[in-house]
Amino acid sequence: DAGVIQSPRHEVTEMGQEVTLRCKPISGHNSLFWYRQTMMRGLELLIYFNNNVPIDDSGMPEDRFSAKMPNASFSTLKIQPSEPRDSAVYFCASRTTTVATEAFFGQGTRLTVV
Amino acid sequence: SQQGEEDPQALSIQEGENATMNCSYKTSINNLQWYRQNSGRGLVHLILIRSNEREKHSGRLRVTLDTSKKSSSLLITASRAADTASYFCATRSPRGGGADGLTFGKGTHLIIQP
C-alpha cells in the first residue's frame, strides 16, 4: 500500500478563494482524521470519520471549514472562503478502529493563503 | 486544549548520548503513543504503550508510563544524527461521544549534534 495520500502537497491561494484538500486513506482503514499543524497551536484535530460517518467535528474552527467522506477511499477538507490565518500544514491520517492501533499520516498539504 | 504536553520543548545533545523526553496528560487513557516528525514530513508512529503496561522497549527506544502521575517518558539511547526530529506523545481525545481521535502535544524538538 502506498500509505495515506494527500493532494496537493502545496497550495497557495488568495484570500477569499475556495480551497479543497484531498485525502486517500490506506485501504482497509475505517477511521480517517484531519489535523492542522501550526507553530502556535501545534497539531489540532479538526474532524474524524468512522466508516465514512463524521463522528466528531468539534475541532473544526469555523463554518468556513467543511469535510466530507463520500466513500471509504476518499475524503475532502474544504475551506470557503479562505483567510490568511488558515495558512498551516493540513494532515490526513487513517487507522483501523481497534482501540490500540497506530495512526498513519499522509505527507501533508502546506496551505498558504495570501 | 492539549491533552498531551511534552517537555522539554527543545533538546540538543551530542551524538551517542541518551535523549529523554517527557509527556504529561490530563485524563484517563487506554494507551499512549509516541510519534516522530521529520521536518516537512508527516508523523510516523514509534511505539504504543497500553495503560496496564509500565515499560516497553523497541530497539533503541524505551517508553515508560506512570498512570498515577499521568505521565510518560521516551528514552532514545545512543542517539544518532538521524534521530533529529520532533517527537510527540498522543492520547485518545478527551472529547466525549465516543471520541476516538488522537490528541497531540506540541512536541519536543530534538537536535543531535554530530
PDB file of C-alpha atoms in Angstrom:
ATOM      1  CA  ASP A   1       0.000   0.000   0.000  1.00  0.00           C
ATOM      2  CA  ALA A   2       1.278   3.481  -0.834  1.00  0.00           C
ATOM      3  CA  GLY A   3       0.200   4.849   2.513  1.00  0.00           C
ATOM      4  CA  VAL A   4      -2.103   7.806   3.085  1.00  0.00           C
ATOM      5  CA  ILE A   5      -2.044  10.016   0.021  1.00  0.00           C
ATOM      6  CA  GLN A   6      -2.763  13.707   0.203  1.00  0.00           C
ATOM      7  CA  SER A   7      -3.052  16.234  -2.574  1.00  0.00           C
ATOM      8  CA  PRO A   8      -1.935  18.771  -3.353  1.00  0.00           C
ATOM      9  CA  ARG A   9       1.351  18.864  -1.422  1.00  0.00           C
ATOM     10  CA  HIS A  10       1.454  22.635  -1.627  1.00  0.00           C
ATOM     11  CA  GLU A  11      -1.301  25.150  -2.232  1.00  0.00           C
ATOM     12  CA  VAL A  12      -1.008  28.899  -2.488  1.00  0.00           C
ATOM     13  CA  THR A  13      -4.235  30.800  -2.847  1.00  0.00           C
ATOM     14  CA  GLU A  14      -5.605  34.269  -2.455  1.00  0.00           C
ATOM     15  CA  MET A  15      -7.765  35.274   0.453  1.00  0.00           C
ATOM     16  CA  GLY A  16     -11.421  34.632  -0.275  1.00  0.00           C
ATOM     17  CA  GLN A  17     -10.829  31.722  -2.613  1.00  0.00           C
ATOM     18  CA  GLU A  18     -12.144  28.233  -2.030  1.00  0.00           C
ATOM     19  CA  VAL A  19      -9.573  25.596  -1.166  1.00  0.00           C
ATOM     20  CA  THR A  20     -10.112  21.847  -1.362  1.00  0.00           C
ATOM     21  CA  LEU A  21      -7.681  19.401   0.188  1.00  0.00           C
ATOM     22  CA  ARG A  22      -7.886  15.735  -0.690  1.00  0.00           C
ATOM     23  CA  CYS A  23      -7.018  12.523   1.086  1.00  0.00           C
ATOM     24  CA  LYS A  24      -6.953   8.854   0.177  1.00  0.00           C
ATOM     25  CA  PRO A  25      -6.674   6.666   3.282  1.00  0.00           C
ATOM     26  CA  ILE A  26      -4.981   3.312   3.464  1.00  0.00           C
ATOM     27  CA  SER A  27      -7.188   0.587   2.076  1.00  0.00           C
ATOM     28  CA  GLY A  28      -8.996  -1.251   4.856  1.00  0.00           C
ATOM     29  CA  HIS A  29      -8.704   1.562   7.370  1.00  0.00           C
ATOM     30  CA  ASN A  30     -12.114   2.690   8.542  1.00  0.00           C
ATOM     31  CA  SER A  31     -11.146   5.753  10.590  1.00  0.00           C
ATOM     32  CA  LEU A  32      -9.937   8.946   8.964  1.00  0.00           C
ATOM     33  CA  PHE A  33      -8.697  12.097  10.665  1.00  0.00           C
ATOM     34  CA  TRP A  34      -7.950  15.629   9.539  1.00  0.00           C
ATOM     35  CA  TYR A  35      -5.371  17.619  11.513  1.00  0.00           C
ATOM     36  CA  ARG A  36      -3.980  21.117  11.200  1.00  0.00           C
ATOM     37  CA  GLN A  37      -0.454  21.981  12.321  1.00  0.00           C
ATOM     38  CA  THR A  38       0.862  25.447  13.073  1.00  0.00           C
ATOM     39  CA  MET A  39       3.780  26.683  15.122  1.00  0.00           C
ATOM     40  CA  MET A  40       1.486  28.483  17.527  1.00  0.00           C
ATOM     41  CA  ARG A  41      -1.127  25.804  18.133  1.00  0.00           C
ATOM     42  CA  GLY A  42       0.689  22.596  17.312  1.00  0.00           C
ATOM     43  CA  LEU A  43      -1.338  19.691  15.933  1.00  0.00           C
ATOM     44  CA  GLU A  44      -5.075  20.191  16.186  1.00  0.00           C
ATOM     45  CA  LEU A  45      -7.640  17.511  15.465  1.00  0.00           C
ATOM     46  CA  LEU A  46     -10.239  19.068  13.178  1.00  0.00           C
ATOM     47  CA  ILE A  47     -12.590  16.193  12.449  1.00  0.00           C
ATOM     48  CA  TYR A  48     -12.652  12.445  12.220  1.00  0.00           C
ATOM     49  CA  PHE A  49     -14.764   9.857  10.464  1.00  0.00           C
ATOM     50  CA  ASN A  50     -15.587   6.263  11.303  1.00  0.00           C
ATOM     51  CA  ASN A  51     -16.890   4.178   8.403  1.00  0.00           C
ATOM     52  CA  ASN A  52     -17.345   7.358   6.346  1.00  0.00           C
ATOM     53  CA  VAL A  53     -19.538   8.980   9.008  1.00  0.00           C
ATOM     54  CA  PRO A  54     -18.348  12.163  10.755  1.00  0.00           C
ATOM     55  CA  ILE A  55     -18.093  11.339  14.452  1.00  0.00           C
ATOM     56  CA  ASP A  56     -16.600  14.462  15.973  1.00  0.00           C
ATOM     57  CA  ASP A  57     -16.209  17.776  14.186  1.00  0.00           C
ATOM     58  CA  SER A  58     -15.898  19.932  17.273  1.00  0.00           C
ATOM     59  CA  GLY A  59     -12.359  20.816  16.265  1.00  0.00           C
ATOM     60  CA  MET A  60     -13.439  22.472  13.036  1.00  0.00           C
ATOM     61  CA  PRO A  61     -12.592  26.111  13.667  1.00  0.00           C
ATOM     62  CA  GLU A  62     -15.412  27.815  11.799  1.00  0.00           C
ATOM     63  CA  ASP A  63     -18.290  27.275   9.430  1.00  0.00           C
ATOM     64  CA  ARG A  64     -15.891  28.115   6.639  1.00  0.00           C
ATOM     65  CA  PHE A  65     -14.441  24.641   7.120  1.00  0.00           C
ATOM     66  CA  SER A  66     -16.254  21.545   5.943  1.00  0.00           C
ATOM     67  CA  ALA A  67     -15.226  17.945   5.431  1.00  0.00           C
ATOM     68  CA  LYS A  68     -16.776  15.059   3.562  1.00  0.00           C
ATOM     69  CA  MET A  69     -16.093  11.401   3.105  1.00  0.00           C
ATOM     70  CA  PRO A  70     -18.262  10.155   0.251  1.00  0.00           C
ATOM     71  CA  ASN A  71     -16.716   6.685   0.291  1.00  0.00           C
ATOM     72  CA  ALA A  72     -14.121   4.625   2.121  1.00  0.00           C
ATOM     73  CA  SER A  73     -11.290   5.676  -0.151  1.00  0.00           C
ATOM     74  CA  PHE A  74     -11.676   9.430  -0.367  1.00  0.00           C
ATOM     75  CA  SER A  75     -12.132  12.475   1.840  1.00  0.00           C
ATOM     76  CA  THR A  76     -12.021  16.215   1.281  1.00  0.00           C
ATOM     77  CA  LEU A  77     -11.480  19.191   3.534  1.00  0.00           C
ATOM     78  CA  LYS A  78     -12.820  22.422   2.104  1.00  0.00           C
ATOM     79  CA  ILE A  79     -12.248  25.979   3.237  1.00  0.00           C
ATOM     80  CA  GLN A  80     -14.558  28.593   1.784  1.00  0.00           C
ATOM     81  CA  PRO A  81     -13.711  31.432   1.868  1.00  0.00           C
ATOM     82  CA  SER A  82     -10.083  31.059   2.844  1.00  0.00           C
ATOM     83  CA  GLU A  83      -8.293  33.542   5.091  1.00  0.00           C
ATOM     84  CA  PRO A  84      -4.584  34.171   5.783  1.00  0.00           C
ATOM     85  CA  ARG A  85      -4.947  32.686   9.268  1.00  0.00           C
ATOM     86  CA  ASP A  86      -5.857  29.381   7.684  1.00  0.00           C
ATOM     87  CA  SER A  87      -2.268  29.055   6.495  1.00  0.00           C
ATOM     88  CA  ALA A  88      -0.932  25.830   8.000  1.00  0.00           C
ATOM     89  CA  VAL A  89       0.020  22.274   7.161  1.00  0.00           C
ATOM     90  CA  TYR A  90      -3.024  20.042   6.972  1.00  0.00           C
ATOM     91  CA  PHE A  91      -2.564  16.340   7.636  1.00  0.00           C
ATOM     92  CA  CYS A  92      -4.822  13.433   6.946  1.00  0.00           C
ATOM     93  CA  ALA A  93      -4.384  10.211   8.909  1.00  0.00           C
ATOM     94  CA  SER A  94      -6.107   6.853   8.881  1.00  0.00           C
ATOM     95  CA  ARG A  95      -6.237   3.754  11.018  1.00  0.00           C
ATOM     96  CA  THR A  96      -8.418   0.810  11.888  1.00  0.00           C
ATOM     97  CA  THR A  97     -10.915   1.247  14.690  1.00  0.00           C
ATOM     98  CA  THR A  98      -9.349  -1.290  17.010  1.00  0.00           C
ATOM     99  CA  VAL A  99      -8.630   0.508  20.272  1.00  0.00           C
ATOM    100  CA  ALA A 100      -4.891   0.088  20.341  1.00  0.00           C
ATOM    101  CA  THR A 101      -3.730   0.867  16.857  1.00  0.00           C
ATOM    102  CA  GLU A 102      -1.455   3.461  15.417  1.00  0.00           C
ATOM    103  CA  ALA A 103      -2.476   6.193  13.028  1.00  0.00           C
ATOM    104  CA  PHE A 104      -0.781   6.518   9.655  1.00  0.00           C
ATOM    105  CA  PHE A 105      -0.222  10.047   8.422  1.00  0.00           C
ATOM    106  CA  GLY A 106      -0.017  11.451   4.956  1.00  0.00           C
ATOM    107  CA  GLN A 107       2.731  13.854   3.954  1.00  0.00           C
ATOM    108  CA  GLY A 108       0.501  16.841   4.481  1.00  0.00           C
ATOM    109  CA  THR A 109      -0.671  19.778   2.411  1.00  0.00           C
ATOM    110  CA  ARG A 110       1.080  23.055   3.073  1.00  0.00           C
ATOM    111  CA  LEU A 111      -1.527  25.768   2.569  1.00  0.00           C
ATOM    112  CA  THR A 112      -0.578  29.400   2.193  1.00  0.00           C
ATOM    113  CA  VAL A 113      -3.338  31.977   1.937  1.00  0.00           C
ATOM    114  CA  VAL A 114      -2.105  35.385   0.832  1.00  0.00           C
TER     115      VAL A 114
ATOM    116  CA  SER B   1      -6.949  22.119  24.889  1.00  0.00           C
ATOM    117  CA  GLN B   2      -3.848  19.982  24.703  1.00  0.00           C
ATOM    118  CA  GLN B   3      -4.174  16.523  26.186  1.00  0.00           C
ATOM    119  CA  GLY B   4      -0.511  15.621  25.964  1.00  0.00           C
ATOM    120  CA  GLU B   5       2.170  18.126  26.836  1.00  0.00           C
ATOM    121  CA  GLU B   6       5.779  17.267  26.087  1.00  0.00           C
ATOM    122  CA  ASP B   7       8.820  18.683  27.757  1.00  0.00           C
ATOM    123  CA  PRO B   8      11.324  19.959  27.143  1.00  0.00           C
ATOM    124  CA  GLN B   9      10.162  21.917  24.111  1.00  0.00           C
ATOM    125  CA  ALA B  10      13.651  21.622  22.650  1.00  0.00           C
ATOM    126  CA  LEU B  11      16.615  19.400  23.414  1.00  0.00           C
ATOM    127  CA  SER B  12      20.097  19.447  21.939  1.00  0.00           C
ATOM    128  CA  ILE B  13      22.577  16.693  22.739  1.00  0.00           C
ATOM    129  CA  GLN B  14      25.739  15.153  21.322  1.00  0.00           C
ATOM    130  CA  GLU B  15      25.604  12.096  19.137  1.00  0.00           C
ATOM    131  CA  GLY B  16      25.906   8.968  21.237  1.00  0.00           C
ATOM    132  CA  GLU B  17      24.229  10.448  24.286  1.00  0.00           C
ATOM    133  CA  ASN B  18      20.801   9.408  25.506  1.00  0.00           C
ATOM    134  CA  ALA B  19      17.790  11.659  24.975  1.00  0.00           C
ATOM    135  CA  THR B  20      14.848  11.711  27.352  1.00  0.00           C
ATOM    136  CA  MET B  21      11.558  13.412  26.631  1.00  0.00           C
ATOM    137  CA  ASN B  22       8.553  13.597  28.905  1.00  0.00           C
ATOM    138  CA  CYS B  23       4.834  13.787  28.342  1.00  0.00           C
ATOM    139  CA  SER B  24       2.051  14.683  30.742  1.00  0.00           C
ATOM    140  CA  TYR B  25      -1.631  14.204  30.072  1.00  0.00           C
ATOM    141  CA  LYS B  26      -4.851  15.131  31.798  1.00  0.00           C
ATOM    142  CA  THR B  27      -7.498  12.438  31.521  1.00  0.00           C
ATOM    143  CA  SER B  28      -7.643   8.668  31.748  1.00  0.00           C
ATOM    144  CA  ILE B  29      -6.249   6.803  28.776  1.00  0.00           C
ATOM    145  CA  ASN B  30      -6.410   3.393  27.138  1.00  0.00           C
ATOM    146  CA  ASN B  31      -2.980   3.800  25.655  1.00  0.00           C
ATOM    147  CA  LEU B  32      -0.372   6.408  24.907  1.00  0.00           C
ATOM    148  CA  GLN B  33       1.563   6.629  21.676  1.00  0.00           C
ATOM    149  CA  TRP B  34       4.757   8.347  20.622  1.00  0.00           C
ATOM    150  CA  TYR B  35       5.275   9.720  17.139  1.00  0.00           C
ATOM    151  CA  ARG B  36       8.162  11.269  15.312  1.00  0.00           C
ATOM    152  CA  GLN B  37       8.074  14.004  12.693  1.00  0.00           C
ATOM    153  CA  ASN B  38      10.948  14.910  10.448  1.00  0.00           C
ATOM    154  CA  SER B  39      10.959  18.447   9.117  1.00  0.00           C
ATOM    155  CA  GLY B  40       8.366  18.899   6.392  1.00  0.00           C
ATOM    156  CA  ARG B  41       7.012  15.373   6.706  1.00  0.00           C
ATOM    157  CA  GLY B  42       4.082  13.599   8.259  1.00  0.00           C
ATOM    158  CA  LEU B  43       4.131  11.911  11.631  1.00  0.00           C
ATOM    159  CA  VAL B  44       5.395   8.380  11.956  1.00  0.00           C
ATOM    160  CA  HIS B  45       4.329   6.076  14.744  1.00  0.00           C
ATOM    161  CA  LEU B  46       7.151   4.890  17.015  1.00  0.00           C
ATOM    162  CA  ILE B  47       5.674   2.956  19.880  1.00  0.00           C
ATOM    163  CA  LEU B  48       2.424   2.384  21.782  1.00  0.00           C
ATOM    164  CA  ILE B  49       2.135   1.597  25.462  1.00  0.00           C
ATOM    165  CA  ARG B  50      -1.125   0.402  26.974  1.00  0.00           C
ATOM    166  CA  SER B  51      -2.493   1.739  30.238  1.00  0.00           C
ATOM    167  CA  ASN B  52      -1.756  -1.555  32.017  1.00  0.00           C
ATOM    168  CA  GLU B  53       1.896  -1.532  30.947  1.00  0.00           C
ATOM    169  CA  ARG B  54       4.646   0.311  32.779  1.00  0.00           C
ATOM    170  CA  GLU B  55       7.525  -0.021  30.371  1.00  0.00           C
ATOM    171  CA  LYS B  56       8.078  -1.008  26.780  1.00  0.00           C
ATOM    172  CA  HIS B  57      11.110  -1.333  24.545  1.00  0.00           C
ATOM    173  CA  SER B  58      11.583  -1.152  20.808  1.00  0.00           C
ATOM    174  CA  GLY B  59      15.144  -1.128  19.523  1.00  0.00           C
ATOM    175  CA  ARG B  60      16.824   1.980  20.960  1.00  0.00           C
ATOM    176  CA  LEU B  61      13.519   3.288  22.285  1.00  0.00           C
ATOM    177  CA  ARG B  62      12.285   2.835  25.817  1.00  0.00           C
ATOM    178  CA  VAL B  63       8.926   4.157  26.927  1.00  0.00           C
ATOM    179  CA  THR B  64       7.615   4.302  30.471  1.00  0.00           C
ATOM    180  CA  LEU B  65       4.119   5.073  31.649  1.00  0.00           C
ATOM    181  CA  ASP B  66       3.019   6.177  35.106  1.00  0.00           C
ATOM    182  CA  THR B  67      -0.761   6.378  35.129  1.00  0.00           C
ATOM    183  CA  SER B  68      -0.825   7.612  38.741  1.00  0.00           C
ATOM    184  CA  LYS B  69       1.148  10.673  37.674  1.00  0.00           C
ATOM    185  CA  LYS B  70      -0.405  10.817  34.222  1.00  0.00           C
ATOM    186  CA  SER B  71       2.999  10.943  32.642  1.00  0.00           C
ATOM    187  CA  SER B  72       5.157   9.088  30.164  1.00  0.00           C
ATOM    188  CA  SER B  73       8.763   9.301  29.077  1.00  0.00           C
ATOM    189  CA  LEU B  74      10.534   8.394  25.857  1.00  0.00           C
ATOM    190  CA  LEU B  75      14.198   7.486  26.053  1.00  0.00           C
ATOM    191  CA  ILE B  76      16.320   7.230  22.934  1.00  0.00           C
ATOM    192  CA  THR B  77      19.617   5.535  23.689  1.00  0.00           C
ATOM    193  CA  ALA B  78      22.868   6.003  21.784  1.00  0.00           C
ATOM    194  CA  SER B  79      21.424   8.862  19.749  1.00  0.00           C
ATOM    195  CA  ARG B  80      22.325   9.365  16.108  1.00  0.00           C
ATOM    196  CA  ALA B  81      22.227  12.429  13.885  1.00  0.00           C
ATOM    197  CA  ALA B  82      19.311  10.830  12.045  1.00  0.00           C
ATOM    198  CA  ASP B  83      17.260  10.972  15.261  1.00  0.00           C
ATOM    199  CA  THR B  84      16.987  14.734  14.826  1.00  0.00           C
ATOM    200  CA  ALA B  85      13.239  15.349  14.611  1.00  0.00           C
ATOM    201  CA  SER B  86      10.233  16.432  16.625  1.00  0.00           C
ATOM    202  CA  TYR B  87       8.697  13.881  18.954  1.00  0.00           C
ATOM    203  CA  PHE B  88       5.075  13.886  20.017  1.00  0.00           C
ATOM    204  CA  CYS B  89       3.049  11.937  22.511  1.00  0.00           C
ATOM    205  CA  ALA B  90      -0.551  11.212  21.648  1.00  0.00           C
ATOM    206  CA  THR B  91      -3.510  10.096  23.670  1.00  0.00           C
ATOM    207  CA  ARG B  92      -7.112   9.471  22.926  1.00  0.00           C
ATOM    208  CA  SER B  93      -9.083  12.673  22.589  1.00  0.00           C
ATOM    209  CA  PRO B  94     -10.747  13.724  25.828  1.00  0.00           C
ATOM    210  CA  ARG B  95     -13.849  14.828  23.951  1.00  0.00           C
ATOM    211  CA  GLY B  96     -16.923  12.778  24.669  1.00  0.00           C
ATOM    212  CA  GLY B  97     -19.339  10.999  22.373  1.00  0.00           C
ATOM    213  CA  GLY B  98     -17.069   8.052  21.824  1.00  0.00           C
ATOM    214  CA  ALA B  99     -14.342  10.330  20.607  1.00  0.00           C
ATOM    215  CA  ASP B 100     -11.517   8.308  19.210  1.00  0.00           C
ATOM    216  CA  GLY B 101      -9.257  10.913  17.685  1.00  0.00           C
ATOM    217  CA  LEU B 102      -5.703  11.141  18.904  1.00  0.00           C
ATOM    218  CA  THR B 103      -4.724  14.374  20.599  1.00  0.00           C
ATOM    219  CA  PHE B 104      -1.117  15.518  20.331  1.00  0.00           C
ATOM    220  CA  GLY B 105       1.056  17.828  22.366  1.00  0.00           C
ATOM    221  CA  LYS B 106       3.263  20.469  20.778  1.00  0.00           C
ATOM    222  CA  GLY B 107       6.210  18.147  20.733  1.00  0.00           C
ATOM    223  CA  THR B 108       9.842  18.108  21.725  1.00  0.00           C
ATOM    224  CA  HIS B 109      12.271  19.221  19.055  1.00  0.00           C
ATOM    225  CA  LEU B 110      15.358  17.049  19.365  1.00  0.00           C
ATOM    226  CA  ILE B 111      18.644  18.037  17.774  1.00  0.00           C
ATOM    227  CA  ILE B 112      21.524  15.592  17.724  1.00  0.00           C
ATOM    228  CA  GLN B 113      24.854  17.325  17.262  1.00  0.00           C
ATOM    229  CA  PRO B 114      27.344  15.227  15.257  1.00  0.00           C
TER     230      PRO B 114
END
